Short mmCIF file of C-alpha atoms in Angstrom, two decimals:
data_model
loop_
_atom_site.label_atom_id
_atom_site.label_comp_id
_atom_site.label_asym_id
_atom_site.label_seq_id
_atom_site.Cartn_x
_atom_site.Cartn_y
_atom_site.Cartn_z
CA MET W 1 -10.53 -11.41 17.24
CA PRO W 2 -12.76 -10.68 14.19
CA VAL W 3 -13.74 -13.25 12.40
CA TYR W 4 -12.45 -11.53 9.34
CA LEU W 5 -9.15 -11.53 11.45
CA GLU W 6 -9.42 -14.82 12.04
CA SER W 7 -9.78 -16.17 8.76
CA ARG W 8 -6.63 -14.34 7.29
CA LEU W 9 -4.60 -14.95 9.52
CA SER W 10 -5.64 -18.51 9.58
CA CYS W 11 -4.30 -18.77 5.63
CA TYR W 12 -0.99 -17.04 6.54
CA ASN W 13 -0.78 -19.84 9.76
CA ILE W 14 -0.64 -22.49 6.51
CA ILE W 15 1.81 -20.17 4.84
CA ALA W 16 4.44 -20.57 7.92
CA ARG W 17 4.29 -24.30 8.05
CA TYR W 18 4.75 -24.12 4.86
CA GLN W 19 7.90 -22.52 4.81
CA GLU W 20 8.77 -24.22 7.90
CA GLU W 21 8.69 -27.53 6.19
CA ARG W 22 10.22 -26.73 3.05
CA ASN W 23 12.69 -25.30 4.20
CA GLY W 24 12.75 -22.18 2.74
CA GLN W 25 12.93 -23.79 -0.60
CA MET W 26 11.66 -22.23 -3.77
CA TRP W 27 10.55 -19.47 -1.40
CA GLN W 28 13.41 -17.51 -0.89
CA GLN W 29 12.44 -14.75 -3.78
CA THR W 30 9.16 -14.96 -3.39
CA ALA W 31 6.08 -14.18 -1.13
CA PRO W 32 3.44 -16.93 -0.48
CA VAL W 33 -0.66 -15.11 -2.21
CA VAL W 34 -3.60 -16.35 -0.15
CA PHE W 35 -6.19 -17.36 -2.72
CA TRP W 36 -9.57 -18.24 -0.86
CA GLY W 37 -7.66 -19.41 1.85
CA TYR W 38 -9.71 -20.03 4.97
CA TYR W 39 -12.55 -21.28 2.96
CA VAL W 40 -9.73 -24.20 1.81
CA TYR W 41 -8.79 -24.66 4.78
CA LEU W 42 -11.86 -25.12 6.67
CA TYR W 43 -13.81 -28.13 3.74
CA LEU W 44 -10.70 -29.31 2.44
CA ARG W 45 -8.29 -29.73 5.26
CA PRO W 46 -6.38 -33.17 5.35
CA LYS W 47 -8.60 -35.42 7.92
CA ARG W 48 -6.42 -38.73 9.21
CA ASN W 49 -3.43 -37.93 11.77
CA ASN W 50 -0.41 -37.96 9.27
CA GLN W 51 -1.16 -35.52 7.36
CA SER W 52 0.01 -32.06 8.49
CA PRO W 53 -3.17 -28.51 7.92
CA ALA W 54 0.20 -27.01 6.03
CA LYS W 55 0.35 -29.43 3.03
CA VAL W 56 -3.16 -27.57 2.52
CA GLY W 57 -0.90 -24.74 1.33
CA LEU W 58 -0.49 -26.59 -1.53
CA PHE W 59 -4.22 -26.11 -3.21
CA ILE W 60 -4.27 -22.27 -1.80
CA LEU W 61 -0.93 -20.85 -2.63
CA TYR W 62 0.91 -19.46 -6.05
CA THR W 63 3.38 -17.46 -5.80
CA MET W 64 4.69 -13.54 -6.73
CA ASP W 65 7.53 -11.75 -6.33
CA LEU W 66 7.48 -9.17 -3.85
CA ARG W 67 8.62 -6.43 -6.04
CA ASN W 68 5.78 -6.57 -7.74
CA TYR W 69 3.99 -4.81 -4.90
CA MET W 70 6.88 -2.32 -3.61
CA ASP W 71 5.93 1.61 -4.15
CA SER W 72 10.06 1.76 -2.64
CA THR W 73 9.69 5.41 -1.46
CA TYR W 74 12.24 8.10 0.20
CA LEU W 75 9.79 11.38 1.62
CA LYS W 76 12.17 13.04 3.66
CA THR W 77 12.58 16.99 2.73
CA ALA W 78 16.81 17.95 3.44
CA VAL W 79 15.76 18.78 6.75
CA GLN W 80 14.13 15.74 8.01
CA ALA W 81 17.07 13.52 6.61
CA GLY W 82 19.30 16.88 7.80
CA VAL W 83 21.71 16.58 4.53
CA SER W 84 21.88 19.48 1.79
CA GLU W 85 19.46 19.92 -0.70
CA GLU W 86 22.24 18.86 -3.48
CA GLU W 87 22.97 15.91 -0.37
CA ASN W 88 18.99 14.52 -0.52
CA SER W 89 18.73 14.72 -4.12
CA LYS W 90 21.53 12.44 -4.78
CA ILE W 91 19.93 9.72 -2.13
CA VAL W 92 17.25 10.62 -4.39
CA GLN W 93 18.94 9.84 -8.03
CA GLN W 94 19.73 6.40 -5.25
CA VAL W 95 16.08 5.56 -4.98
CA ILE W 96 16.13 6.19 -8.28
CA LYS W 97 18.73 3.41 -9.40
CA GLU W 98 17.89 1.23 -6.68
CA ALA W 99 14.60 0.48 -8.41
CA VAL W 100 15.22 0.22 -11.97
CA GLU W 101 17.70 -2.06 -10.69
CA GLU W 102 15.62 -4.42 -8.25
CA SER W 103 12.59 -4.03 -10.62
CA PHE W 104 9.58 -2.13 -8.45
CA LYS W 105 6.67 -1.64 -8.86
CA LEU W 106 7.37 1.76 -8.74
CA VAL W 107 9.24 4.40 -6.91
CA MET W 108 7.14 7.09 -4.96
CA LEU W 109 9.21 11.17 -4.13
CA ARG W 110 8.34 14.66 -3.40
CA PRO W 111 6.60 16.41 -6.48
CA GLN W 112 9.88 17.94 -7.47
CA TYR W 113 11.98 14.47 -8.34
CA VAL W 114 8.82 13.78 -10.36
CA ALA W 115 10.20 15.17 -13.42
CA GLN W 116 14.29 13.42 -12.42
CA ALA W 117 12.59 9.71 -11.43
CA ARG W 118 10.76 10.66 -14.91
CA ALA W 119 13.71 11.59 -17.29
CA TYR W 120 16.28 8.44 -15.06
CA ILE W 121 12.95 5.38 -15.74
CA ASP W 122 12.18 6.21 -19.55
CA LEU W 123 16.55 6.70 -20.40
CA SER W 124 16.54 2.85 -18.06
CA GLU W 125 13.73 1.77 -20.02
CA SER W 126 12.31 0.26 -17.31
CA LYS W 127 9.18 -0.52 -16.36
CA VAL W 128 9.07 1.34 -12.72
CA LEU W 129 6.37 3.81 -11.83
CA VAL W 130 6.47 6.66 -10.47
CA GLY W 131 4.57 7.94 -7.72
CA THR W 132 4.21 11.59 -6.07
CA VAL W 133 2.40 12.32 -2.41
CA ILE W 134 0.04 15.81 -2.67
CA ASP W 135 -1.08 18.00 -0.92
CA PHE W 136 1.81 16.32 2.13
CA PRO W 137 1.55 15.23 4.80
CA GLY W 138 -1.24 17.51 6.54
CA GLY W 139 -4.10 16.87 3.49
CA LYS W 140 -5.07 20.97 4.56
CA GLY W 141 -5.44 22.32 1.54
CA SER W 142 -8.33 23.24 -0.19
CA LEU W 143 -9.87 21.73 -3.39
CA ASN W 144 -7.59 23.76 -5.77
CA GLU W 145 -4.51 23.24 -4.02
CA LYS W 146 -4.61 19.94 -4.64
CA LEU W 147 -6.10 19.99 -7.82
CA GLU W 148 -3.07 21.74 -9.07
CA GLU W 149 -0.13 20.81 -7.27
CA ALA W 150 -1.47 17.57 -8.66
CA GLN W 151 -1.74 18.45 -12.10
CA ARG W 152 1.43 19.76 -11.88
CA ALA W 153 2.78 16.60 -11.35
CA ILE W 154 0.93 15.00 -13.77
CA ASP W 155 2.96 16.98 -16.48
CA ALA W 156 6.07 15.98 -14.30
CA GLY W 157 5.72 12.42 -16.03
CA ALA W 158 3.64 10.80 -12.66
CA ASP W 159 2.09 8.23 -12.66
CA GLU W 160 0.27 6.86 -9.38
CA LEU W 161 -0.74 10.80 -7.15
CA ASP W 162 -1.10 9.62 -3.66
CA PHE W 163 -3.20 12.20 -1.25
CA VAL W 164 -3.99 12.82 1.77
CA VAL W 165 -8.04 13.40 1.94
CA ASN W 166 -8.24 16.16 4.58
CA TYR W 167 -9.68 13.48 7.38
CA ARG W 168 -9.59 16.35 9.51
CA LEU W 169 -12.23 18.24 7.58
CA PHE W 170 -14.12 14.41 7.22
CA GLN W 171 -13.93 14.30 11.87
CA GLN W 172 -15.39 18.48 11.73
CA GLY W 173 -18.64 16.42 9.90
CA MET W 174 -18.09 18.75 6.59
CA ILE W 175 -18.81 15.11 4.73
CA GLU W 176 -19.30 17.24 1.33
CA GLU W 177 -16.35 18.60 0.79
CA VAL W 178 -14.37 15.21 1.49
CA ARG W 179 -16.70 13.86 -0.99
CA ASP W 180 -16.09 16.54 -3.14
CA GLN W 181 -12.36 16.60 -2.51
CA ILE W 182 -12.26 12.80 -3.47
CA CYS W 183 -14.54 13.23 -6.90
CA LYS W 184 -13.57 16.37 -8.60
CA CYS W 185 -9.40 15.36 -7.35
CA THR W 186 -10.24 10.94 -8.51
CA GLN W 187 -11.35 12.89 -11.76
CA LEU W 188 -8.03 14.95 -13.00
CA THR W 189 -6.21 11.61 -12.50
CA LEU W 190 -8.20 9.12 -13.65
CA GLY W 191 -9.21 11.55 -16.70
CA ALA W 192 -5.44 11.78 -17.37
CA GLY W 193 -5.05 8.27 -17.30
CA LYS W 194 -3.11 8.02 -13.85
CA THR W 195 -3.57 5.99 -10.98
CA VAL W 196 -5.10 8.13 -7.47
CA LYS W 197 -5.00 6.70 -3.80
CA TRP W 198 -6.60 8.27 -1.34
CA ILE W 199 -4.45 8.19 2.21
CA ILE W 200 -6.50 8.64 4.91
CA GLU W 201 -3.71 8.98 8.23
CA VAL W 202 -5.13 5.77 10.02
CA ALA W 203 -3.94 6.93 13.30
CA ALA W 204 -4.95 10.16 13.82
CA LEU W 205 -8.56 7.82 13.28
CA SER W 206 -10.77 5.25 15.46
CA ASN W 207 -11.95 2.56 13.71
CA MET W 208 -15.03 3.65 13.06
CA GLU W 209 -13.98 6.56 11.48
CA ILE W 210 -11.27 3.77 9.39
CA VAL W 211 -14.58 2.56 8.57
CA GLN W 212 -16.71 5.77 7.78
CA LEU W 213 -13.98 7.48 5.67
CA THR W 214 -12.94 3.99 3.21
CA THR W 215 -16.58 4.03 2.37
CA LEU W 216 -16.75 7.34 2.07
CA ILE W 217 -13.60 6.49 -1.08
CA LYS W 218 -15.19 3.45 -1.71
CA LYS W 219 -19.55 5.58 -2.20
CA VAL W 220 -17.75 7.56 -4.67
CA ALA W 221 -15.47 5.30 -6.86
CA LEU W 222 -18.56 3.11 -6.99
CA SER W 223 -21.38 6.21 -7.92
CA LYS W 224 -19.42 8.69 -9.88
CA PHE W 225 -16.68 5.76 -12.44
CA GLU W 226 -16.61 2.53 -14.75
CA GLU W 227 -15.88 -0.14 -12.95
CA LYS W 228 -13.21 -0.99 -15.05
CA GLN W 229 -11.91 1.87 -13.74
CA TYR W 230 -11.68 0.51 -9.19
CA ASP W 231 -8.46 -0.55 -9.41
CA LYS W 232 -7.10 2.56 -10.44
CA ILE W 233 -8.56 4.43 -7.78
CA PHE W 234 -6.58 2.59 -3.65
CA VAL W 235 -7.09 3.57 -0.14
CA LYS W 236 -4.15 3.42 1.51
CA SER W 237 -3.93 3.58 5.24
CA SER W 238 -1.27 6.47 5.74
CA THR W 239 1.91 9.51 5.31
CA GLY W 240 4.12 7.67 8.12
CA PHE W 241 4.56 11.13 8.78
CA PHE W 242 2.18 11.49 11.21
CA GLN W 243 2.63 12.00 14.99
CA THR W 244 0.96 10.17 17.88
CA GLU W 245 1.53 9.74 21.15
CA ASP W 246 2.95 7.20 23.49
CA GLY W 247 4.67 5.41 20.89
CA ARG W 248 1.78 3.94 19.78
CA PRO W 249 2.14 3.24 15.31
CA ASN W 250 1.97 5.44 13.30
CA GLY W 251 1.04 3.74 10.44
CA ALA W 252 0.01 0.27 8.73
CA THR W 253 -1.52 -2.17 11.08
CA VAL W 254 -3.25 -5.64 10.55
CA GLU W 255 -6.26 -4.16 12.75
CA ALA W 256 -6.33 -0.70 10.79
CA LEU W 257 -5.71 -2.68 7.85
CA VAL W 258 -8.44 -5.63 7.88
CA LEU W 259 -10.49 -2.79 8.52
CA MET W 260 -10.23 -1.28 4.53
CA LEU W 261 -10.17 -4.21 3.38
CA GLU W 262 -13.80 -5.44 4.32
CA ASN W 263 -14.97 -2.18 3.96
CA ALA W 264 -12.88 -0.67 0.34
CA ASN W 265 -14.26 -3.82 -1.76
CA PRO W 266 -13.65 -3.33 -4.51
CA LEU W 267 -11.01 -0.62 -4.11
CA PRO W 268 -7.75 -2.00 -3.66
CA VAL W 269 -5.62 -1.08 -0.53
CA LYS W 270 -1.95 -0.06 -0.16
CA ALA W 271 -0.20 -0.56 2.92
CA ALA W 272 1.87 2.34 4.74
CA GLY W 273 4.11 3.01 6.95
CA GLY W 274 5.97 1.23 9.28
CA ILE W 275 6.50 -1.54 7.52
CA ARG W 276 10.15 -3.09 7.27
CA ASN W 277 10.70 -6.74 7.54
CA ARG W 278 9.94 -9.42 4.81
CA GLN W 279 6.94 -10.97 7.16
CA ASP W 280 5.44 -7.54 8.31
CA ALA W 281 5.64 -7.45 4.19
CA GLU W 282 3.98 -11.05 3.47
CA LEU W 283 1.49 -11.12 6.31
CA MET W 284 0.24 -7.84 4.67
CA ILE W 285 0.03 -9.40 1.63
CA GLY W 286 -1.59 -12.21 2.56
CA LEU W 287 -4.43 -10.08 4.60
CA GLY W 288 -5.48 -9.05 0.91
CA VAL W 289 -3.43 -5.26 0.03
CA LYS W 290 -2.39 -4.53 -3.49
CA ARG W 291 0.82 -2.71 -2.64
CA LEU W 292 3.20 -1.82 0.13
CA GLY W 293 4.10 1.54 0.37
CA THR W 294 7.70 1.41 2.52
CA SER W 295 10.97 2.88 2.27
CA SER W 296 12.14 -0.34 3.26
CA ALA W 297 11.68 -2.48 -0.09
CA LYS W 298 15.54 -3.42 -1.01
CA ALA W 299 15.64 -4.82 3.27
CA ILE W 300 12.84 -6.45 2.50
CA VAL W 301 13.36 -8.38 -0.69
CA ASP W 302 16.74 -9.29 0.47
CA ASN W 303 14.99 -10.75 3.79
CA LEU W 304 16.30 -8.92 6.02
CA ASP W 305 14.94 -5.72 9.26
CA SER W 306 15.30 -2.31 8.30
CA ASP W 307 15.32 0.34 10.97
CA ASN W 308 13.98 2.96 8.23
CA THR W 309 11.46 4.82 10.26
CA TYR W 310 8.38 4.87 7.91
#
């Protein structure tokens, strides 16, 4: 196991031990987040036998509401959901309403529903952000197509835009084309005062490609944009719609997230796809991700398992 992953999981084990000792009290509605956890665990762990290492958790934890990490997501078309367009619009409205009631960080929808979300959230005087996806889910569109779709989403009231990078061009060695796409789409988004996230589709990539594509996005950010903008340029794991073989995960995995976190810094990372329970959510936050994209946001904060497929 990589040292980085081992250290992150060591921290998570401390958290789990501390939660058990407290019988879950005080932690029912919050998620523990690691702060320099591994180093404290290594160098400050108690030496006396009558002290549990779990107590060290007091030195390295603070609590944070899981809702602040949640990009509550509904990206199915009517055909994918097996419903009419009218019924799908009603589902979207319920997702928006739930995001407002639960005070999730963001609601993530297809572009055609951005204006609907913006109107409801503004009317509710809510702080929930509106997010949408660009060139979704395949990422095969041209640069101009991406830019045009992004501008329409911005005009409709989107706060955050999640672009699918053309990872196939990247795999074909067309690095300059991909670099130009990342640069110009990021310029448009940040120029409008919005946040950009780049979906790299980890299930379609080898570990080396995950490292290389994450590094490319980081290099573009560091060379073309100001340091104060870095926290608005995310690297995101997955669409949740990629078709894999042999039952392999099509979304965020610990292995992929560790590679992204190691190579994206100082850019933030968003985990998406396959996050269906609180334990997975807390683990990913413990690893260091800043956002969670999931269609199971309500179930997660209520500590329930979900059978949603993305």
